[in-house]
Coordinates of C-alpha atoms in Angstrom, one line a residue:
M1 CA -9.6 -14.5 -30.6
T2 CA -7.8 -12.9 -33.5
S3 CA -8.5 -9.2 -33.8
L4 CA -9.0 -7.5 -37.1
F5 CA -6.8 -4.7 -35.9
E6 CA -3.4 -4.7 -34.3
Y7 CA -2.5 -1.9 -31.9
A8 CA 0.9 -0.3 -32.3
P9 CA 2.7 0.2 -29.0
A10 CA 1.8 3.6 -27.4
P11 CA 4.2 3.8 -24.4
E12 CA 3.9 6.5 -21.9
S13 CA 7.2 8.2 -21.2
R14 CA 8.6 7.8 -17.7
S15 CA 10.8 10.9 -18.1
I16 CA 8.2 13.1 -16.2
V17 CA 9.0 11.2 -13.0
D18 CA 12.3 11.7 -11.2
I19 CA 12.6 8.7 -8.9
R20 CA 15.3 9.2 -6.2
P21 CA 17.8 6.4 -5.4
S22 CA 16.5 6.4 -1.9
Y23 CA 13.7 7.9 0.3
G24 CA 13.4 8.7 3.9
L25 CA 10.4 9.0 6.2
F26 CA 8.3 12.2 6.1
I27 CA 8.0 13.4 9.7
D28 CA 7.1 16.9 10.9
G29 CA 7.3 18.4 7.4
E30 CA 10.8 17.0 6.6
F31 CA 12.3 13.9 5.1
T32 CA 14.4 12.1 7.7
D33 CA 16.3 8.8 7.9
G34 CA 14.6 5.8 9.3
T35 CA 16.3 3.6 11.9
G36 CA 15.0 0.3 10.5
T37 CA 16.4 -1.8 7.7
P38 CA 15.6 -0.2 4.3
L39 CA 13.3 -1.9 1.8
K40 CA 13.7 -2.0 -2.0
T41 CA 10.6 -1.2 -4.1
V42 CA 10.4 -3.0 -7.4
N43 CA 8.6 -2.5 -10.7
P44 CA 6.5 -5.6 -10.9
A45 CA 6.4 -5.5 -14.7
T46 CA 10.2 -5.8 -15.1
E47 CA 11.5 -6.7 -11.6
E48 CA 13.6 -3.5 -11.8
V49 CA 14.5 -2.0 -8.4
L50 CA 13.1 1.5 -8.5
S51 CA 14.4 2.8 -5.2
E52 CA 15.4 2.1 -1.7
V53 CA 12.9 3.2 0.9
A54 CA 13.5 3.8 4.7
T55 CA 11.8 1.5 7.2
G56 CA 10.3 3.2 10.3
S57 CA 11.0 1.6 13.7
T58 CA 8.9 1.9 16.8
E59 CA 11.0 5.0 17.7
D60 CA 10.4 6.6 14.3
V61 CA 6.7 6.0 14.6
D62 CA 6.8 7.6 18.1
R63 CA 8.5 10.7 16.5
A64 CA 5.7 10.8 13.9
V65 CA 2.9 10.5 16.4
R66 CA 4.5 13.2 18.6
A67 CA 4.7 15.5 15.6
A68 CA 1.1 14.8 14.7
R69 CA 0.0 15.6 18.3
R70 CA 1.9 18.9 18.4
A71 CA 0.4 19.9 15.0
F72 CA -3.1 19.0 16.2
T73 CA -2.8 20.8 19.5
R74 CA -1.0 23.9 18.3
V75 CA -2.0 24.5 14.7
W76 CA -4.5 22.2 12.9
G77 CA -7.0 21.7 15.7
P78 CA -7.4 25.4 16.6
M79 CA -7.3 26.5 12.9
R80 CA -10.5 28.0 11.4
P81 CA -12.3 25.2 9.5
A82 CA -12.5 27.4 6.4
D83 CA -8.7 27.7 6.5
R84 CA -8.3 24.0 6.8
G85 CA -10.5 23.6 3.7
K86 CA -8.2 26.0 1.8
Y87 CA -5.3 23.6 2.3
L88 CA -7.3 20.7 1.1
F89 CA -8.4 22.6 -2.0
R90 CA -4.7 23.5 -2.6
I91 CA -3.7 19.8 -2.3
A92 CA -6.5 18.8 -4.7
R93 CA -5.4 21.3 -7.3
L94 CA -1.7 20.2 -7.0
L95 CA -2.8 16.6 -7.5
Q96 CA -4.5 17.7 -10.7
E97 CA -1.5 19.8 -11.9
R98 CA 0.9 16.9 -11.2
A99 CA -1.6 14.2 -12.4
R100 CA 0.6 12.8 -15.2
E101 CA 3.6 12.5 -12.8
F102 CA 1.5 10.6 -10.2
A103 CA -0.1 8.3 -12.8
V104 CA 3.3 7.3 -14.3
L105 CA 4.8 6.7 -10.8
E106 CA 1.7 4.7 -9.7
T107 CA 2.0 2.4 -12.7
L108 CA 5.7 1.9 -12.3
D109 CA 5.5 1.0 -8.7
N110 CA 2.2 -0.9 -8.7
G111 CA 2.0 -2.6 -12.2
K112 CA -1.5 -1.4 -13.1
P113 CA -2.1 -0.1 -16.7
I114 CA -1.3 3.6 -17.2
R115 CA -4.8 4.1 -18.5
E116 CA -6.3 3.2 -15.1
S117 CA -3.8 5.3 -13.2
R118 CA -4.4 8.2 -15.5
D119 CA -8.2 8.0 -15.9
V120 CA -9.3 6.5 -12.5
D121 CA -6.9 6.6 -9.6
V122 CA -5.4 10.1 -9.9
P123 CA -8.7 11.9 -10.8
L124 CA -10.6 10.1 -8.0
A125 CA -7.9 11.0 -5.5
A126 CA -8.1 14.6 -6.4
A127 CA -11.9 14.4 -6.3
H128 CA -11.8 13.2 -2.7
F129 CA -9.7 16.1 -1.6
F130 CA -12.0 18.6 -3.5
Y131 CA -15.1 17.0 -1.9
H132 CA -13.8 16.9 1.6
A133 CA -12.4 20.4 1.3
G134 CA -16.0 21.6 0.9
W135 CA -17.1 19.9 4.1
A136 CA -14.3 21.4 6.2
D137 CA -16.4 24.4 7.4
K138 CA -19.8 22.8 7.3
L139 CA -19.4 19.9 9.7
E140 CA -22.0 21.2 12.2
H141 CA -24.6 21.0 9.3
A142 CA -23.7 17.4 8.4
G143 CA -26.1 15.8 10.9
L144 CA -23.2 14.3 12.9
G145 CA -24.1 15.9 16.3
P146 CA -24.6 19.4 17.5
A147 CA -20.9 20.3 17.8
P148 CA -18.7 17.7 16.1
R149 CA -15.1 17.8 17.0
P150 CA -12.0 16.1 15.7
L151 CA -10.6 13.0 17.4
G152 CA -7.0 13.9 17.4
V153 CA -4.3 11.8 15.8
A154 CA -5.3 9.3 13.1
G155 CA -3.1 6.2 12.4
Q156 CA -3.8 5.0 8.9
V157 CA -2.5 1.8 7.2
I158 CA -3.2 1.4 3.4
P159 CA -2.8 -1.4 0.9
W160 CA -0.9 -1.8 -2.3
N161 CA -3.7 -2.2 -4.8
F162 CA -4.7 1.5 -5.0
P163 CA -1.9 3.3 -3.2
L164 CA -2.7 6.9 -4.0
L165 CA -6.5 6.5 -4.0
M166 CA -6.5 4.8 -0.6
L167 CA -4.3 7.5 0.7
A168 CA -6.9 10.1 -0.4
W169 CA -9.8 8.0 1.0
K170 CA -8.0 8.1 4.4
V171 CA -6.2 11.5 4.6
A172 CA -8.8 13.8 3.1
P173 CA -11.7 13.1 5.6
A174 CA -9.2 13.0 8.5
L175 CA -7.8 16.5 7.6
A176 CA -11.3 17.9 6.8
A177 CA -12.5 16.9 10.2
G178 CA -9.6 18.6 11.9
N179 CA -7.4 15.6 12.7
T180 CA -3.7 15.1 12.0
V181 CA -2.4 11.9 10.4
V182 CA 0.4 9.3 10.6
L183 CA 0.1 7.2 7.4
K184 CA 1.8 3.9 6.7
P185 CA 1.7 2.9 3.0
A186 CA 2.1 -0.6 1.7
E187 CA 5.7 -1.9 1.6
T188 CA 5.6 -2.7 -2.1
T189 CA 4.0 0.6 -3.2
P190 CA 5.3 3.5 -1.2
L191 CA 6.4 5.9 -3.9
T192 CA 3.2 7.8 -4.6
A193 CA 2.7 8.4 -0.9
L194 CA 6.2 9.9 -0.7
L195 CA 5.4 12.0 -3.8
F196 CA 2.3 13.1 -1.9
A197 CA 4.5 14.2 0.9
E198 CA 6.2 16.6 -1.6
V199 CA 2.7 17.9 -2.5
C200 CA 2.0 18.6 1.2
R201 CA 5.2 20.7 1.4
Q202 CA 4.3 22.4 -1.9
A203 CA 0.9 23.3 -0.5
D204 CA 2.6 24.7 2.7
L205 CA 0.7 22.3 4.9
P206 CA 1.8 23.0 8.4
P207 CA 4.5 20.5 9.6
G208 CA 3.2 17.5 11.4
V209 CA -0.3 17.6 10.0
V210 CA 0.6 14.7 7.6
N211 CA 3.4 12.2 8.5
I212 CA 4.3 9.3 6.3
V213 CA 6.2 6.4 7.8
T214 CA 7.2 3.6 5.4
G215 CA 8.0 0.0 6.2
A216 CA 6.5 -3.4 6.5
G217 CA 4.1 -5.1 8.9
E218 CA 6.0 -4.2 12.1
T219 CA 5.8 -0.5 11.2
G220 CA 2.1 -0.7 10.7
R221 CA 1.7 -2.5 14.0
A222 CA 3.6 0.3 15.7
V223 CA 1.3 2.9 14.2
I224 CA -1.9 1.1 15.2
S225 CA -0.8 0.2 18.7
H226 CA 0.7 3.6 19.6
P227 CA -1.0 4.8 22.8
D228 CA -1.4 8.4 21.6
V229 CA -3.3 7.4 18.4
D230 CA -7.0 8.3 18.8
K231 CA -8.3 6.8 15.5
V232 CA -7.2 3.7 13.5
A233 CA -8.2 3.2 9.8
F234 CA -7.1 0.2 7.9
T235 CA -7.7 -1.2 4.5
G236 CA -6.3 -4.6 3.7
S237 CA -6.7 -8.3 4.3
T238 CA -9.3 -9.8 6.7
E239 CA -6.6 -11.7 8.5
V240 CA -4.7 -8.6 9.4
G241 CA -7.9 -6.7 10.1
R242 CA -8.8 -9.3 12.8
S243 CA -5.4 -8.8 14.5
I244 CA -5.9 -5.0 14.4
A245 CA -9.4 -5.4 16.0
R246 CA -7.9 -7.5 18.8
A247 CA -5.1 -5.0 19.3
V248 CA -7.5 -2.0 19.6
A249 CA -10.1 -3.9 21.7
G250 CA -10.2 -2.5 25.3
T251 CA -8.8 0.9 24.3
S252 CA -10.6 4.2 23.5
K253 CA -9.4 4.2 19.9
R254 CA -12.0 4.5 17.2
L255 CA -11.6 1.9 14.4
T256 CA -12.6 1.6 10.7
L257 CA -11.8 -1.6 8.8
E258 CA -12.2 -2.1 5.1
L259 CA -11.3 -5.7 4.4
G260 CA -11.6 -8.4 1.8
G261 CA -14.5 -9.4 -0.4
K262 CA -15.9 -12.1 -2.6
A263 CA -18.5 -10.2 -4.5
A264 CA -21.3 -11.8 -6.5
N265 CA -22.1 -10.4 -9.9
I266 CA -25.7 -11.6 -10.7
V267 CA -26.9 -11.8 -14.3
F268 CA -30.6 -12.4 -14.9
D269 CA -32.0 -13.8 -18.1
D270 CA -33.5 -10.4 -19.1
A271 CA -30.1 -8.6 -18.9
P272 CA -28.6 -7.2 -22.1
V273 CA -25.8 -9.6 -22.6
D274 CA -23.2 -7.3 -24.2
Q275 CA -23.6 -4.7 -21.6
A276 CA -23.4 -7.3 -18.8
V277 CA -20.3 -8.7 -20.3
E278 CA -18.6 -5.3 -20.2
G279 CA -19.6 -5.0 -16.6
I280 CA -18.3 -8.5 -15.8
V281 CA -15.0 -7.7 -17.4
R282 CA -14.7 -4.4 -15.5
G283 CA -15.8 -6.1 -12.3
I284 CA -13.1 -8.8 -12.2
F285 CA -10.2 -7.7 -14.5
F286 CA -10.0 -4.0 -13.5
N287 CA -6.6 -3.5 -11.8
Q288 CA -5.8 -7.2 -12.5
G289 CA -8.5 -8.2 -10.1
H290 CA -6.5 -6.5 -7.2
V291 CA -9.8 -5.0 -5.9
C292 CA -11.4 -5.8 -2.6
C293 CA -14.9 -5.4 -4.2
A294 CA -14.1 -7.3 -7.4
G295 CA -17.0 -9.3 -8.9
S296 CA -15.1 -12.5 -8.6
R297 CA -18.2 -14.8 -8.4
L298 CA -20.4 -14.6 -11.5
L299 CA -23.9 -16.0 -10.9
V300 CA -25.7 -16.5 -14.2
Q301 CA -29.3 -17.6 -14.7
E302 CA -29.2 -21.1 -16.1
S303 CA -31.2 -20.3 -19.3
V304 CA -28.6 -17.8 -20.5
H305 CA -25.4 -19.3 -19.0
D306 CA -24.0 -20.6 -22.3
D307 CA -24.6 -17.4 -24.2
V308 CA -23.1 -15.2 -21.4
V309 CA -20.0 -17.4 -21.0
A310 CA -19.4 -17.6 -24.8
A311 CA -19.8 -13.8 -25.1
L312 CA -17.5 -13.3 -22.1
Q313 CA -14.8 -15.5 -23.6
R314 CA -14.9 -13.6 -26.9
R315 CA -14.5 -10.3 -25.0
I316 CA -11.7 -11.6 -22.9
G317 CA -9.9 -12.8 -26.0
T318 CA -9.6 -9.1 -27.1
L319 CA -8.0 -7.9 -23.8
R320 CA -4.3 -6.9 -24.1
V321 CA -2.1 -8.2 -21.3
G322 CA 1.4 -6.7 -21.1
D323 CA 3.5 -3.5 -20.5
P324 CA 1.5 -1.4 -18.0
M325 CA 3.1 1.8 -19.5
D326 CA 1.5 1.1 -22.9
K327 CA -1.7 3.1 -23.2
N328 CA -3.3 0.1 -25.0
T329 CA -2.8 -2.3 -22.2
D330 CA -5.9 -3.7 -20.4
L331 CA -4.2 -5.9 -17.8
G332 CA -0.9 -5.1 -16.3
A333 CA 1.4 -7.0 -13.9
I334 CA 0.5 -8.7 -10.7
N335 CA 1.9 -6.6 -7.9
S336 CA 4.4 -8.9 -6.4
A337 CA 5.9 -12.4 -6.5
E338 CA 4.1 -13.2 -3.3
Q339 CA 0.7 -12.3 -4.7
L340 CA 1.4 -14.2 -7.9
A341 CA 2.2 -17.3 -5.8
R342 CA -1.2 -17.0 -4.0
I343 CA -3.1 -16.7 -7.3
T344 CA -1.3 -19.7 -8.7
E345 CA -2.0 -21.7 -5.6
L346 CA -5.7 -21.0 -5.6
T347 CA -6.2 -21.6 -9.3
A348 CA -4.4 -24.9 -8.9
A349 CA -6.9 -25.8 -6.2
G350 CA -9.7 -24.9 -8.6
D351 CA -8.2 -27.4 -11.1
A352 CA -7.8 -30.1 -8.4
E353 CA -11.4 -29.7 -7.2
G354 CA -12.8 -30.3 -10.6
A355 CA -13.6 -26.8 -12.0
H356 CA -12.9 -26.2 -15.7
R357 CA -10.2 -23.5 -16.3
W358 CA -10.4 -21.3 -19.5
Q359 CA -7.7 -18.8 -20.5
P360 CA -7.2 -16.9 -23.7
E361 CA -4.3 -17.7 -26.0
G362 CA -1.2 -15.6 -26.0
E363 CA 2.2 -15.3 -24.5
L364 CA 3.1 -13.5 -21.3
P365 CA 6.2 -11.3 -20.9
D366 CA 9.4 -13.2 -19.9
R367 CA 10.2 -10.9 -16.9
G368 CA 7.9 -9.6 -14.2
F369 CA 4.9 -11.1 -12.5
W370 CA 2.0 -12.0 -14.8
F371 CA -1.2 -14.0 -14.8
K372 CA -3.6 -14.5 -17.7
P373 CA -7.3 -13.5 -17.3
T374 CA -8.9 -16.7 -16.1
V375 CA -12.5 -18.1 -16.1
F376 CA -13.5 -21.2 -14.1
T377 CA -16.8 -22.9 -15.0
D378 CA -18.4 -25.9 -13.4
V379 CA -17.7 -24.3 -10.0
S380 CA -19.4 -25.4 -6.8
P381 CA -20.0 -23.0 -3.9
A382 CA -17.8 -25.4 -1.9
H383 CA -14.7 -24.9 -4.1
R384 CA -11.9 -22.7 -2.7
I385 CA -12.0 -20.5 -5.7
A386 CA -15.6 -19.7 -4.9
R387 CA -15.0 -19.1 -1.2
D388 CA -11.5 -17.6 -0.8
E389 CA -10.5 -14.1 -2.0
V390 CA -8.1 -14.7 -4.9
F391 CA -7.3 -11.0 -5.4
G392 CA -6.3 -11.6 -9.0
P393 CA -7.8 -11.9 -12.5
V394 CA -9.8 -15.0 -11.8
L395 CA -13.5 -15.4 -12.2
S396 CA -15.7 -18.3 -10.9
V397 CA -18.9 -18.9 -12.8
M398 CA -22.0 -20.5 -11.2
T399 CA -25.6 -20.8 -12.2
F400 CA -29.0 -20.2 -10.5
R401 CA -32.6 -20.8 -11.6
T402 CA -34.7 -18.4 -9.4
P403 CA -34.1 -15.0 -7.8
D404 CA -34.3 -16.7 -4.4
E405 CA -31.5 -19.1 -5.3
A406 CA -29.4 -16.2 -6.6
V407 CA -29.7 -14.3 -3.4
A408 CA -28.9 -17.5 -1.3
K409 CA -25.8 -18.2 -3.3
A410 CA -24.7 -14.5 -3.3
N411 CA -25.0 -14.3 0.5
N412 CA -23.3 -17.7 1.0
T413 CA -20.0 -16.1 1.9
T414 CA -18.2 -14.9 4.9
Y415 CA -17.7 -11.6 3.2
G416 CA -20.1 -8.8 2.5
L417 CA -18.5 -5.9 0.8
S418 CA -20.2 -5.5 -2.6
A419 CA -22.4 -7.1 -5.2
G420 CA -23.8 -6.4 -8.7
I421 CA -27.1 -7.1 -10.4
W422 CA -27.9 -7.1 -14.1
S423 CA -31.5 -6.9 -15.2
E424 CA -33.9 -4.7 -17.2
K425 CA -36.6 -4.9 -14.4
G426 CA -36.2 -2.2 -11.9
S427 CA -38.6 -3.9 -9.4
R428 CA -36.4 -7.0 -9.5
I429 CA -33.2 -5.0 -8.9
L430 CA -34.7 -3.2 -5.9
K431 CA -36.1 -6.5 -4.4
V432 CA -32.9 -8.4 -4.8
T433 CA -30.7 -5.5 -3.6
D434 CA -32.8 -5.3 -0.4
Q435 CA -32.0 -9.0 0.3
L436 CA -28.2 -8.9 -0.5
R437 CA -26.0 -8.7 2.6
A438 CA -23.4 -6.4 1.0
G439 CA -22.3 -2.8 1.8
V440 CA -22.4 -1.6 -1.9
V441 CA -24.7 -3.0 -4.6
W442 CA -24.3 -1.8 -8.2
A443 CA -27.1 -2.2 -10.7
N444 CA -26.3 -2.6 -14.4
T445 CA -22.8 -1.4 -13.8
F446 CA -19.8 -2.3 -11.6
N447 CA -16.8 -0.7 -9.8
E448 CA -18.2 2.8 -10.0
F449 CA -16.9 5.0 -7.2
D450 CA -17.6 8.6 -6.1
P451 CA -16.4 10.5 -3.1
T452 CA -19.9 11.5 -2.1
S453 CA -21.0 7.8 -1.8
P454 CA -20.1 5.8 1.4
F455 CA -18.2 2.6 0.9
G456 CA -17.8 -0.3 3.3
G457 CA -19.0 -3.8 4.1
Y458 CA -20.5 -6.3 6.5
K459 CA -19.3 -9.5 8.2
Q460 CA -15.6 -10.2 7.5
S461 CA -15.4 -7.3 5.1
G462 CA -15.1 -5.0 8.0
Y463 CA -17.1 -2.1 9.5
G464 CA -17.4 1.6 9.2
R465 CA -17.7 3.6 6.0
E466 CA -15.4 5.7 3.9
G467 CA -16.6 8.5 1.6
G468 CA -19.6 10.7 1.9
R469 CA -21.0 12.2 5.0
Q470 CA -20.9 8.8 6.7
G471 CA -17.1 8.6 6.1
L472 CA -16.6 11.9 7.9
A473 CA -18.4 10.6 11.0
A474 CA -15.6 8.1 11.6
Y475 CA -13.2 11.0 12.2
L476 CA -15.4 13.1 14.5
S477 CA -16.8 13.0 18.0
E478 CA -19.9 14.8 19.2
G479 CA -19.2 17.8 21.4
H480 CA -20.0 16.0 24.7
E481 CA -17.5 13.3 24.0
K482 CA -13.8 13.4 24.8

């Protein structure tokens, strides 16, 4: 679609960020060398090497866990809850003060548009610290037992799609509950976690309360399997989640898993089409579709299918794909060559199985990892693109005739993380919501998040909740427990 208006480039300056040539591990309040083979982290929009990052070995992880245990036993655990809350408030304010720096670094390291880093990721990360800071001295009033107590050391492994935000989802409740943390960020996006380590020092957080150990899968396995870790929290793929569940089984460790999804976005015939289209676009193309709760299956009532698809294609034709540092960009770069290869493989399977692919016109940049926003119609529930998590800007469209058929198709998945409903009838929304097997259901919106609201799934989307009072429960034991 040709726009009446052309947007002039509006690039964000990267001068606010000082990226070091190399980074160490953050253990016991200090940056220290890792004993593993260092990794290079790359800007996915340009393939430029941003920095070299240390890899934590089993011995490095052991040092981090011992530091966390000392801090828990001597400082953080015995500290007055109100004083712990003051540290969290301080961290939240520093995230706000350094918001532009974090946003630019997140976009450079991850590939997401600067608008999303600036307007969603960083503000929400700060909000999680503000929210949990308020809970720190009120835990006995949270309905989580008569004398809730921290578990001890939390081992946390986070993904590459929302590096800073997932850090906040994990670290804030753990600290508010009185635990200490060993965090392993994703190997392709470690830089904002290492900048957060600087914030911890700036906030005078006691050494050992937060430890950040970078590396690949082996480092994560060392964190999760360490015998002195009391709580494991993981966000990532279902496959890795299964292996973690097997590793933790038979131990006393508490476990929270937030895994993959294949969310249904259901559009009924009475839905306002333009509003629904905006929600569909937000649901699948936000963060290039690198969202575990992305609305990747669009279920449209048969009588309005053609109108909705035509309006959707018109809207997608206006999306700007390109430089993530441009404030006008809607879709940035795919995070890695590995993820691009998976998206390419699954969309090729959609073609081979008989679905019809539609993509807007336009050229993609020559360098970097890119994929156009893609819509598949004539999709069967048996197609791989309707069953497997693509984790990219790819939408599969199917139809239904009755609400019961919509519910049956929406629930016909091994996942159960999220769903969306578009209708003007409140009674229909409530009835369908009650029948959907999904942890989060949005009505006439999509991908709205708030630190007060618990988030999590069913089935192969994991178990446990993050955010809200329920998310705090995962980091606490009742007074009569160990």
